[in-house]
């Protein structure tokens, strides 16, 4: 047996015994538990420090497996499944009343996805049951896209991580809510609004990302530890020169570092939206560990293909109104350190 197959079979045994495991999907790494094991599901919430009111996604082997969990499979769900499953699409459907209370809480709906990643598929099939899995990060942090990220995030709190081939998409699945008359995209992703509305033959709505509501409050989702801001290319140097006030800035740029730049660190991001998404969280983690006071991301183009990336950057950002305040406090700190 190869190393990967051996890990998968250990993973299946672990899930059977009520363990929780990190595993790759085509989007990001999940933290999985047997959907029938209430105790293991509780451990997921504990390991992530995730409040119980946030429901988990149920990962299934194929469309047919929905029946047990979903009250009635609408034709819209069948159309989307035929087109996009297995793949990076999660559907919110009306739940079968007595199933899945442990991971969907008091919601009448259940989130389901059939992942395409061979490791995820092998685990589900081997277990012979659905696997519930949130992204394998601590609550509110960036999703992991390598086994190392999972270990850094959750370490001893989980039973094992499957190393396997990693995550080709790199950002979390598109979530579409099919419980109302008009489908609503709750979280944008690799599969975009246009593809979904084409597959359904009807208009769909999108929900504006809900973060950064309160001025001065810190980001609540997908955030690195280091505060992050998004700036237009033309504003970047002006910001570094005039506004950064001596704090050290790590830039995630779209092109080469200008020779005159005063950024402490300059990382060039991949050019295409697909490669950018695939590498985004890994690069943000690297910049997060660079020791800089602030991460400044150069604003990507405003086209449909970048929509999900804008959403994640927005969810990672410190509110604009808090930025000046943050820089002021940080440069004061730096000054104090210098004097000691
Ligand atoms: O790509 C993904 O979806 C990854 C991989 C591991 O599959 N999973 C993931 O799970 O991103 P998580 O838990 O990090 O994000 C799932 C989101 C949460 O924001 C949760 O609130 C929402 O889905 N969700 C789950 N069940 C829901 C429901 N019944 N109604 C509305 N939102 C729901
Ligand atoms: Mg998550």
PDB file of C-alpha atoms in Angstrom, residues 46-47 72 146 184 208 218 289 298 334:
ATOM      1  CA  UNK A  46     -14.229  22.543  20.572  1.00  0.00           C
ATOM      2  CA  UNK A  47     -11.049  22.177  18.498  1.00  0.00           C
ATOM      3  CA  UNK A  72     -37.226  17.001  -0.639  1.00  0.00           C
ATOM      4  CA  UNK A 146      -1.768  22.543   3.194  1.00  0.00           C
ATOM      5  CA  UNK A 184     -29.270  33.257  -3.160  1.00  0.00           C
ATOM      6  CA  UNK A 208     -23.101  41.415   0.039  1.00  0.00           C
ATOM      7  CA  UNK A 218     -11.681  43.931  14.082  1.00  0.00           C
ATOM      8  CA  UNK A 289       4.699  35.467   9.663  1.00  0.00           C
ATOM      9  CA  UNK A 298      -2.740  45.501  -4.144  1.00  0.00           C
ATOM     10  CA  UNK A 334       7.521  51.203  17.812  1.00  0.00           C
TER      11      UNK A 334
END
